[in-house]
PDB file of C-alpha atoms in Angstrom:
ATOM      1  CA  MET A 774      45.445 -15.390 -85.806  1.00  0.00           C
ATOM      2  CA  TYR A 775      44.624 -19.341 -86.218  1.00  0.00           C
ATOM      3  CA  ARG A 776      45.723 -20.064 -89.422  1.00  0.00           C
ATOM      4  CA  PHE A 777      48.696 -21.650 -87.980  1.00  0.00           C
ATOM      5  CA  THR A 778      45.873 -24.542 -86.465  1.00  0.00           C
ATOM      6  CA  LEU A 779      45.790 -25.935 -90.090  1.00  0.00           C
ATOM      7  CA  GLN A 780      49.202 -26.901 -90.327  1.00  0.00           C
ATOM      8  CA  PRO A 781      49.947 -30.816 -90.260  1.00  0.00           C
ATOM      9  CA  ARG A 782      51.825 -31.048 -86.729  1.00  0.00           C
ATOM     10  CA  TRP A 783      48.895 -28.610 -85.123  1.00  0.00           C
ATOM     11  CA  ILE A 784      46.120 -31.300 -87.219  1.00  0.00           C
ATOM     12  CA  LEU A 785      47.774 -34.204 -85.272  1.00  0.00           C
ATOM     13  CA  SER A 786      47.348 -32.240 -81.944  1.00  0.00           C
ATOM     14  CA  HIS A 787      43.973 -31.524 -82.606  1.00  0.00           C
ATOM     15  CA  LEU A 788      43.337 -35.450 -83.233  1.00  0.00           C
ATOM     16  CA  PHE A 789      45.600 -36.321 -79.905  1.00  0.00           C
ATOM     17  CA  VAL A 790      43.041 -33.747 -78.011  1.00  0.00           C
ATOM     18  CA  VAL A 791      40.338 -34.989 -79.586  1.00  0.00           C
ATOM     19  CA  VAL A 792      41.051 -38.569 -78.467  1.00  0.00           C
ATOM     20  CA  ILE A 793      41.907 -37.586 -74.933  1.00  0.00           C
ATOM     21  CA  VAL A 794      38.527 -36.443 -74.826  1.00  0.00           C
ATOM     22  CA  ALA A 795      36.410 -39.012 -76.267  1.00  0.00           C
ATOM     23  CA  ALA A 796      38.529 -41.302 -73.995  1.00  0.00           C
ATOM     24  CA  CYS A 797      36.942 -39.093 -70.561  1.00  0.00           C
ATOM     25  CA  VAL A 798      33.353 -39.119 -72.281  1.00  0.00           C
ATOM     26  CA  THR A 799      33.258 -42.873 -72.848  1.00  0.00           C
ATOM     27  CA  ALA A 800      34.824 -43.455 -69.093  1.00  0.00           C
ATOM     28  CA  GLY A 801      32.311 -40.983 -67.771  1.00  0.00           C
ATOM     29  CA  LEU A 802      29.301 -42.618 -69.463  1.00  0.00           C
ATOM     30  CA  TRP A 803      30.582 -46.274 -68.532  1.00  0.00           C
ATOM     31  CA  GLN A 804      30.940 -45.070 -64.735  1.00  0.00           C
ATOM     32  CA  LEU A 805      27.086 -43.575 -65.304  1.00  0.00           C
ATOM     33  CA  GLU A 806      26.101 -46.914 -66.824  1.00  0.00           C
ATOM     34  CA  ARG A 807      27.577 -48.711 -63.664  1.00  0.00           C
ATOM     35  CA  LEU A 808      25.923 -46.897 -61.339  1.00  0.00           C
ATOM     36  CA  GLU A 809      22.736 -47.619 -63.311  1.00  0.00           C
ATOM     37  CA  GLN A 810      23.154 -51.513 -63.035  1.00  0.00           C
ATOM     38  CA  ARG A 811      24.151 -50.664 -59.004  1.00  0.00           C
ATOM     39  CA  ARG A 812      20.608 -48.871 -58.546  1.00  0.00           C
ATOM     40  CA  ASP A 813      19.246 -51.290 -60.213  1.00  0.00           C
ATOM     41  CA  ARG A 814      20.699 -53.984 -58.467  1.00  0.00           C
ATOM     42  CA  ASN A 815      19.875 -52.239 -55.191  1.00  0.00           C
ATOM     43  CA  ALA A 816      16.232 -51.601 -55.592  1.00  0.00           C
ATOM     44  CA  LEU A 817      15.884 -55.565 -56.561  1.00  0.00           C
ATOM     45  CA  LEU A 818      17.601 -56.540 -52.899  1.00  0.00           C
ATOM     46  CA  GLU A 819      15.567 -54.529 -51.720  1.00  0.00           C
ATOM     47  CA  ALA A 820      12.045 -55.636 -52.908  1.00  0.00           C
ATOM     48  CA  ARG A 821      12.938 -59.269 -52.119  1.00  0.00           C
ATOM     49  CA  ALA A 822      14.856 -58.283 -48.678  1.00  0.00           C
ATOM     50  CA  ASP A 823      11.539 -59.175 -47.236  1.00  0.00           C
ATOM     51  CA  LEU A 824      10.193 -62.201 -49.252  1.00  0.00           C
ATOM     52  CA  PRO A 825       9.893 -65.001 -47.088  1.00  0.00           C
ATOM     53  CA  THR A 826      12.719 -68.198 -47.801  1.00  0.00           C
ATOM     54  CA  GLU A 827      11.336 -70.711 -49.618  1.00  0.00           C
ATOM     55  CA  PRO A 828      12.644 -74.391 -50.886  1.00  0.00           C
ATOM     56  CA  ILE A 829      14.733 -73.884 -53.711  1.00  0.00           C
ATOM     57  CA  ALA A 830      13.003 -76.328 -56.056  1.00  0.00           C
ATOM     58  CA  ASP A 831      10.040 -73.977 -55.303  1.00  0.00           C
ATOM     59  CA  VAL A 832      12.088 -71.031 -56.769  1.00  0.00           C
ATOM     60  CA  ILE A 833      14.834 -72.474 -59.161  1.00  0.00           C
ATOM     61  CA  THR A 834      15.621 -75.585 -60.956  1.00  0.00           C
ATOM     62  CA  PRO A 835      18.249 -76.534 -63.710  1.00  0.00           C
ATOM     63  CA  ASP A 836      15.964 -76.569 -66.329  1.00  0.00           C
ATOM     64  CA  ALA A 837      14.949 -72.868 -65.381  1.00  0.00           C
ATOM     65  CA  THR A 838      15.621 -70.361 -68.666  1.00  0.00           C
ATOM     66  CA  PRO A 839      17.821 -67.601 -67.710  1.00  0.00           C
ATOM     67  CA  ALA A 840      15.053 -65.206 -67.965  1.00  0.00           C
ATOM     68  CA  GLU A 841      13.429 -67.379 -64.818  1.00  0.00           C
ATOM     69  CA  ALA A 842      17.092 -67.454 -62.932  1.00  0.00           C
ATOM     70  CA  ASP A 843      17.460 -63.831 -63.228  1.00  0.00           C
ATOM     71  CA  ALA A 844      13.801 -63.569 -62.318  1.00  0.00           C
ATOM     72  CA  VAL A 845      14.321 -65.034 -58.550  1.00  0.00           C
ATOM     73  CA  THR A 846      18.428 -63.432 -58.418  1.00  0.00           C
ATOM     74  CA  TYR A 847      18.566 -62.451 -54.610  1.00  0.00           C
ATOM     75  CA  ARG A 848      15.997 -64.396 -53.543  1.00  0.00           C
ATOM     76  CA  ARG A 849      16.720 -66.456 -49.813  1.00  0.00           C
ATOM     77  CA  VAL A 850      15.913 -70.251 -50.044  1.00  0.00           C
ATOM     78  CA  GLU A 851      16.502 -73.259 -48.301  1.00  0.00           C
ATOM     79  CA  ALA A 852      18.000 -76.612 -49.707  1.00  0.00           C
ATOM     80  CA  THR A 853      18.549 -80.563 -48.061  1.00  0.00           C
ATOM     81  CA  GLY A 854      20.986 -82.485 -49.407  1.00  0.00           C
ATOM     82  CA  THR A 855      24.645 -83.701 -49.251  1.00  0.00           C
ATOM     83  CA  TYR A 856      27.826 -81.864 -49.980  1.00  0.00           C
ATOM     84  CA  SER A 857      30.192 -82.889 -53.197  1.00  0.00           C
ATOM     85  CA  LEU A 858      33.189 -82.893 -51.259  1.00  0.00           C
ATOM     86  CA  ALA A 859      35.021 -83.922 -54.024  1.00  0.00           C
ATOM     87  CA  ASP A 860      33.825 -81.082 -56.036  1.00  0.00           C
ATOM     88  CA  ASP A 861      35.263 -78.555 -53.503  1.00  0.00           C
ATOM     89  CA  VAL A 862      36.542 -75.305 -55.813  1.00  0.00           C
ATOM     90  CA  LEU A 863      38.434 -71.826 -54.574  1.00  0.00           C
ATOM     91  CA  VAL A 864      37.563 -68.496 -55.799  1.00  0.00           C
ATOM     92  CA  ALA A 865      40.987 -67.011 -55.629  1.00  0.00           C
ATOM     93  CA  ASN A 866      41.875 -63.183 -54.194  1.00  0.00           C
ATOM     94  CA  ARG A 867      39.010 -62.448 -51.999  1.00  0.00           C
ATOM     95  CA  SER A 868      39.526 -60.689 -48.730  1.00  0.00           C
ATOM     96  CA  ASN A 869      37.990 -60.187 -45.377  1.00  0.00           C
ATOM     97  CA  GLY A 870      38.590 -57.782 -43.223  1.00  0.00           C
ATOM     98  CA  GLY A 871      41.861 -56.554 -45.308  1.00  0.00           C
ATOM     99  CA  ALA A 872      43.338 -60.253 -44.645  1.00  0.00           C
ATOM    100  CA  PRO A 873      43.868 -61.884 -48.348  1.00  0.00           C
ATOM    101  CA  GLY A 874      42.150 -65.442 -48.851  1.00  0.00           C
ATOM    102  CA  TYR A 875      39.753 -67.826 -50.730  1.00  0.00           C
ATOM    103  CA  TRP A 876      36.209 -68.409 -51.161  1.00  0.00           C
ATOM    104  CA  VAL A 877      35.467 -72.047 -50.907  1.00  0.00           C
ATOM    105  CA  LEU A 878      32.570 -73.018 -53.049  1.00  0.00           C
ATOM    106  CA  THR A 879      31.237 -76.392 -52.709  1.00  0.00           C
ATOM    107  CA  PRO A 880      28.378 -77.969 -54.359  1.00  0.00           C
ATOM    108  CA  LEU A 881      25.262 -79.550 -52.464  1.00  0.00           C
ATOM    109  CA  VAL A 882      23.291 -82.654 -53.930  1.00  0.00           C
ATOM    110  CA  THR A 883      19.968 -82.373 -53.189  1.00  0.00           C
ATOM    111  CA  ASP A 884      17.270 -84.932 -52.355  1.00  0.00           C
ATOM    112  CA  GLU A 885      16.169 -84.082 -56.259  1.00  0.00           C
ATOM    113  CA  GLY A 886      19.017 -85.198 -57.695  1.00  0.00           C
ATOM    114  CA  TRP A 887      20.696 -82.083 -59.102  1.00  0.00           C
ATOM    115  CA  ALA A 888      22.750 -79.960 -57.196  1.00  0.00           C
ATOM    116  CA  VAL A 889      23.462 -75.731 -56.294  1.00  0.00           C
ATOM    117  CA  LEU A 890      26.747 -74.602 -55.862  1.00  0.00           C
ATOM    118  CA  VAL A 891      26.900 -73.018 -52.200  1.00  0.00           C
ATOM    119  CA  ASN A 892      29.422 -70.276 -51.457  1.00  0.00           C
ATOM    120  CA  ARG A 893      30.608 -71.431 -47.731  1.00  0.00           C
ATOM    121  CA  GLY A 894      32.104 -68.441 -46.796  1.00  0.00           C
ATOM    122  CA  TRP A 895      35.742 -67.175 -46.600  1.00  0.00           C
ATOM    123  CA  ILE A 896      38.971 -69.216 -45.618  1.00  0.00           C
ATOM    124  CA  PRO A 897      42.681 -67.400 -45.379  1.00  0.00           C
ATOM    125  CA  LEU A 898      45.365 -68.173 -47.578  1.00  0.00           C
ATOM    126  CA  GLY A 899      47.308 -70.200 -44.856  1.00  0.00           C
ATOM    127  CA  VAL A 900      44.485 -72.447 -45.061  1.00  0.00           C
ATOM    128  CA  GLY A 901      43.502 -72.523 -48.157  1.00  0.00           C
ATOM    129  CA  ASP A 902      46.557 -73.074 -49.535  1.00  0.00           C
ATOM    130  CA  ASP A 903      47.409 -76.503 -47.789  1.00  0.00           C
ATOM    131  CA  PRO A 904      44.660 -79.366 -48.341  1.00  0.00           C
ATOM    132  CA  ASP A 905      45.620 -81.356 -45.124  1.00  0.00           C
ATOM    133  CA  ALA A 906      44.445 -77.506 -43.270  1.00  0.00           C
ATOM    134  CA  ARG A 907      41.622 -77.284 -45.495  1.00  0.00           C
ATOM    135  CA  ALA A 908      40.294 -80.662 -44.610  1.00  0.00           C
ATOM    136  CA  ALA A 909      40.992 -80.286 -40.667  1.00  0.00           C
ATOM    137  CA  ARG A 910      39.651 -76.780 -40.259  1.00  0.00           C
ATOM    138  CA  ALA A 911      37.508 -76.133 -43.026  1.00  0.00           C
ATOM    139  CA  ALA A 912      35.617 -79.163 -44.436  1.00  0.00           C
ATOM    140  CA  PRO A 913      31.688 -79.190 -44.493  1.00  0.00           C
ATOM    141  CA  PRO A 914      29.710 -81.177 -42.589  1.00  0.00           C
ATOM    142  CA  THR A 915      29.194 -85.195 -43.833  1.00  0.00           C
ATOM    143  CA  GLY A 916      25.857 -86.760 -44.518  1.00  0.00           C
ATOM    144  CA  ARG A 917      22.845 -84.360 -44.497  1.00  0.00           C
ATOM    145  CA  VAL A 918      22.724 -80.784 -44.480  1.00  0.00           C
ATOM    146  CA  THR A 919      19.919 -78.395 -44.523  1.00  0.00           C
ATOM    147  CA  VAL A 920      21.242 -74.843 -45.952  1.00  0.00           C
ATOM    148  CA  ALA A 921      19.705 -71.748 -46.566  1.00  0.00           C
ATOM    149  CA  GLY A 922      21.006 -68.375 -48.361  1.00  0.00           C
ATOM    150  CA  LEU A 923      20.759 -65.685 -51.166  1.00  0.00           C
ATOM    151  CA  LEU A 924      20.692 -67.008 -54.734  1.00  0.00           C
ATOM    152  CA  SER A 925      22.955 -64.991 -56.418  1.00  0.00           C
ATOM    153  CA  PRO A 926      23.846 -64.861 -60.247  1.00  0.00           C
ATOM    154  CA  SER A 927      26.698 -66.696 -61.669  1.00  0.00           C
ATOM    155  CA  GLN A 928      30.002 -64.234 -62.255  1.00  0.00           C
ATOM    156  CA  VAL A 929      31.160 -63.274 -65.476  1.00  0.00           C
ATOM    157  CA  ARG A 930      34.539 -61.563 -66.837  1.00  0.00           C
ATOM    158  CA  GLY A 931      34.893 -58.260 -66.759  1.00  0.00           C
ATOM    159  CA  SER A 932      37.369 -56.129 -69.210  1.00  0.00           C
ATOM    160  CA  PRO A 933      39.973 -56.279 -68.256  1.00  0.00           C
ATOM    161  CA  GLY A 934      39.738 -59.689 -66.170  1.00  0.00           C
ATOM    162  CA  PRO A 935      41.398 -62.230 -64.948  1.00  0.00           C
ATOM    163  CA  VAL A 936      40.926 -65.522 -67.197  1.00  0.00           C
ATOM    164  CA  ASP A 937      40.532 -68.936 -65.975  1.00  0.00           C
ATOM    165  CA  GLU A 938      42.094 -72.290 -67.195  1.00  0.00           C
ATOM    166  CA  VAL A 939      39.758 -73.812 -69.408  1.00  0.00           C
ATOM    167  CA  THR A 940      41.387 -77.572 -69.557  1.00  0.00           C
ATOM    168  CA  GLY A 941      42.256 -80.310 -66.766  1.00  0.00           C
ATOM    169  CA  ARG A 942      40.781 -79.864 -63.163  1.00  0.00           C
ATOM    170  CA  ILE A 943      40.425 -76.447 -61.922  1.00  0.00           C
ATOM    171  CA  GLU A 944      40.687 -76.085 -58.253  1.00  0.00           C
ATOM    172  CA  ARG A 945      40.603 -72.044 -58.391  1.00  0.00           C
ATOM    173  CA  LEU A 946      38.513 -69.772 -60.001  1.00  0.00           C
ATOM    174  CA  ALA A 947      38.775 -66.016 -60.321  1.00  0.00           C
ATOM    175  CA  ARG A 948      35.426 -65.744 -59.660  1.00  0.00           C
ATOM    176  CA  VAL A 949      31.993 -67.699 -59.250  1.00  0.00           C
ATOM    177  CA  ASP A 950      31.581 -68.936 -62.239  1.00  0.00           C
ATOM    178  CA  VAL A 951      28.760 -71.777 -61.962  1.00  0.00           C
ATOM    179  CA  GLY A 952      29.060 -72.977 -65.723  1.00  0.00           C
ATOM    180  CA  ALA A 953      32.778 -73.506 -65.125  1.00  0.00           C
ATOM    181  CA  VAL A 954      32.110 -75.863 -62.109  1.00  0.00           C
ATOM    182  CA  GLU A 955      29.400 -77.313 -63.832  1.00  0.00           C
ATOM    183  CA  ALA A 956      31.230 -78.402 -66.509  1.00  0.00           C
ATOM    184  CA  GLN A 957      33.925 -80.485 -65.083  1.00  0.00           C
ATOM    185  CA  THR A 958      31.517 -82.596 -62.555  1.00  0.00           C
ATOM    186  CA  ARG A 959      28.897 -84.571 -63.807  1.00  0.00           C
ATOM    187  CA  LEU A 960      26.634 -82.760 -61.449  1.00  0.00           C
ATOM    188  CA  ASP A 961      23.277 -80.786 -62.837  1.00  0.00           C
ATOM    189  CA  LEU A 962      23.561 -77.592 -61.141  1.00  0.00           C
ATOM    190  CA  VAL A 963      21.006 -74.707 -60.961  1.00  0.00           C
ATOM    191  CA  ALA A 964      22.236 -71.054 -62.702  1.00  0.00           C
ATOM    192  CA  ASP A 965      22.629 -69.189 -59.845  1.00  0.00           C
ATOM    193  CA  TRP A 966      24.687 -69.739 -56.862  1.00  0.00           C
ATOM    194  CA  LEU A 967      24.069 -69.866 -53.042  1.00  0.00           C
ATOM    195  CA  ALA A 968      25.611 -67.457 -50.652  1.00  0.00           C
ATOM    196  CA  LEU A 969      25.568 -69.490 -47.528  1.00  0.00           C
ATOM    197  CA  GLU A 970      23.664 -67.816 -44.088  1.00  0.00           C
ATOM    198  CA  ALA A 971      22.524 -70.661 -42.029  1.00  0.00           C
ATOM    199  CA  GLN A 972      23.404 -74.447 -41.940  1.00  0.00           C
ATOM    200  CA  ALA A 973      22.212 -77.445 -40.016  1.00  0.00           C
ATOM    201  CA  PRO A 974      24.466 -78.630 -38.531  1.00  0.00           C
ATOM    202  CA  PRO A 975      26.556 -75.441 -37.907  1.00  0.00           C
ATOM    203  CA  VAL A 976      29.574 -74.820 -39.224  1.00  0.00           C
ATOM    204  CA  GLY A 977      32.948 -74.320 -36.858  1.00  0.00           C
ATOM    205  CA  ASP A 978      35.212 -71.615 -37.202  1.00  0.00           C
ATOM    206  CA  LEU A 979      35.916 -72.029 -40.631  1.00  0.00           C
ATOM    207  CA  PRO A 980      34.837 -70.925 -43.585  1.00  0.00           C
ATOM    208  CA  LEU A 981      33.507 -67.120 -42.127  1.00  0.00           C
ATOM    209  CA  PRO A 982      30.258 -66.514 -43.895  1.00  0.00           C
ATOM    210  CA  VAL A 983      30.179 -64.140 -46.825  1.00  0.00           C
ATOM    211  CA  ALA A 984      28.777 -60.639 -45.768  1.00  0.00           C
ATOM    212  CA  PRO A 985      25.445 -59.826 -48.022  1.00  0.00           C
ATOM    213  CA  PRO A 986      25.703 -57.689 -51.166  1.00  0.00           C
ATOM    214  CA  ASP A 987      26.645 -54.029 -50.076  1.00  0.00           C
ATOM    215  CA  ARG A 988      23.398 -51.821 -50.953  1.00  0.00           C
ATOM    216  CA  ASP A 989      25.339 -48.684 -51.364  1.00  0.00           C
ATOM    217  CA  GLU A 990      25.928 -46.693 -54.870  1.00  0.00           C
ATOM    218  CA  GLY A 991      29.619 -47.480 -54.689  1.00  0.00           C
ATOM    219  CA  PRO A 992      32.061 -44.956 -56.489  1.00  0.00           C
ATOM    220  CA  HIS A 993      30.893 -44.565 -59.692  1.00  0.00           C
ATOM    221  CA  LEU A 994      28.909 -41.028 -59.876  1.00  0.00           C
ATOM    222  CA  SER A 995      32.421 -39.781 -58.344  1.00  0.00           C
ATOM    223  CA  TYR A 996      34.417 -41.403 -60.652  1.00  0.00           C
ATOM    224  CA  ALA A 997      31.866 -40.246 -63.603  1.00  0.00           C
ATOM    225  CA  ILE A 998      32.677 -36.350 -62.561  1.00  0.00           C
ATOM    226  CA  GLN A 999      35.856 -37.002 -62.110  1.00  0.00           C
ATOM    227  CA  TRP A1000      36.230 -38.247 -65.785  1.00  0.00           C
ATOM    228  CA  ALA A1001      34.008 -35.370 -66.781  1.00  0.00           C
ATOM    229  CA  PHE A1002      36.511 -32.637 -65.093  1.00  0.00           C
ATOM    230  CA  PHE A1003      39.804 -34.225 -67.180  1.00  0.00           C
ATOM    231  CA  GLY A1004      37.920 -34.120 -70.403  1.00  0.00           C
ATOM    232  CA  SER A1005      36.546 -30.074 -69.770  1.00  0.00           C
ATOM    233  CA  LEU A1006      40.608 -29.976 -68.492  1.00  0.00           C
ATOM    234  CA  ALA A1007      41.739 -30.977 -71.585  1.00  0.00           C
ATOM    235  CA  ILE A1008      39.173 -28.622 -73.873  1.00  0.00           C
ATOM    236  CA  GLY A1009      39.993 -25.568 -71.552  1.00  0.00           C
ATOM    237  CA  GLY A1010      43.830 -26.191 -71.239  1.00  0.00           C
ATOM    238  CA  TYR A1011      44.351 -26.617 -75.049  1.00  0.00           C
ATOM    239  CA  ALA A1012      42.201 -23.997 -75.844  1.00  0.00           C
ATOM    240  CA  LEU A1013      44.632 -21.365 -73.703  1.00  0.00           C
ATOM    241  CA  ILE A1014      47.418 -22.947 -75.539  1.00  0.00           C
ATOM    242  CA  LEU A1015      45.964 -22.199 -78.846  1.00  0.00           C
ATOM    243  CA  ARG A1016      45.452 -18.613 -77.671  1.00  0.00           C
ATOM    244  CA  ARG A1017      48.566 -18.577 -76.283  1.00  0.00           C
ATOM    245  CA  VAL A1018      50.641 -19.449 -79.615  1.00  0.00           C
ATOM    246  CA  ALA A1019      48.072 -17.172 -81.715  1.00  0.00           C
ATOM    247  CA  ARG A1020      49.214 -13.824 -79.417  1.00  0.00           C
ATOM    248  CA  ASP A1021      52.473 -14.577 -80.183  1.00  0.00           C
ATOM    249  CA  LYS A1022      52.717 -14.948 -83.765  1.00  0.00           C
ATOM    250  CA  ALA A1023      50.317 -11.705 -84.144  1.00  0.00           C
ATOM    251  CA  ARG A1024      53.096 -10.082 -82.186  1.00  0.00           C
ATOM    252  CA  GLU A1025      56.081 -11.481 -83.824  1.00  0.00           C
ATOM    253  CA  ALA A1026      53.741 -10.347 -87.243  1.00  0.00           C
ATOM    254  CA  GLU A1027      53.905  -6.623 -85.810  1.00  0.00           C
ATOM    255  CA  GLY A1028      57.268  -6.879 -84.892  1.00  0.00           C
ATOM    256  CA  ARG A1029      56.743  -6.977 -81.072  1.00  0.00           C
ATOM    257  CA  PRO A1030      58.496  -9.467 -79.018  1.00  0.00           C
ATOM    258  CA  ARG A1031      57.204 -12.402 -77.738  1.00  0.00           C
ATOM    259  CA  ALA A1032      56.201 -12.528 -74.053  1.00  0.00           C
ATOM    260  CA  PRO A1033      57.782 -14.057 -71.896  1.00  0.00           C
ATOM    261  CA  SER A1034      56.368 -17.139 -70.311  1.00  0.00           C
ATOM    262  CA  GLY A1035      54.211 -16.546 -67.152  1.00  0.00           C
ATOM    263  CA  SER A1036      54.138 -12.490 -67.627  1.00  0.00           C
ATOM    264  CA  ARG A1037      53.163  -9.817 -69.483  1.00  0.00           C
ATOM    265  CA  LEU A1038      54.707  -7.258 -71.819  1.00  0.00           C
ATOM    266  CA  VAL A1039      54.027  -3.367 -70.329  1.00  0.00           C
ATOM    267  CA  PRO A1040      54.105  -0.353 -71.747  1.00  0.00           C
ATOM    268  CA  VAL A1041      56.494   2.468 -70.589  1.00  0.00           C
ATOM    269  CA  ASP A1042      56.895   5.836 -71.040  1.00  0.00           C
ATOM    270  CA  ASP A1043      60.312   7.351 -72.728  1.00  0.00           C
TER     271      ASP A1043
END
């Protein structure tokens, strides 16, 4: 009955279904991997939430290795220094309450002589697009300031993801890329950036503080289930197609008419 499945055109259809199923399996496993990463991050946030705020120099310095920087991610630190306003950078496509805008990144040169990149918060599109408006409403305090916040890892481009410029003075980034900011300044930045939570002197109405990281697990588990369903649907649907074609070919071989689509042949007495 199923000898027809060895024909070239059917072999191509088999391969097509295999590719679809493989893609579904790959996507589902990737979502499960993202889920585990999210759970690990949440556990790290939970474990370090109650640790005391410490001076940044006691937690991380520019000489820290990648492993040492990872070991202090999501620690709360405090730093004192002066903002380097000339090295301001915006991070595009950041929303707040559904409104589009930017994050404002400004290096803080500490008393130790090196710097930490501070995410000072969110500003709306109109302010971010107008340098004069940004200077009037979202400029950092002049002189010495003391900031406190959460250390966060430098962000990297996903796949797919927007690509940042690599030449010239970069004024807008697609993500908080500490290395990209350091490359266009003469500053020695620590590997992590600081999400500002408190500042003395305090900020004005802008920028608005960035919300702390969510601790939910996100949609990854539901997405993985959906991909598993799609893969099962492809296998089950294709099996039904093969069964229907085999049955029709068997009817033709026996000289009986092919069953109409969506109906069954019912024998009738003469």
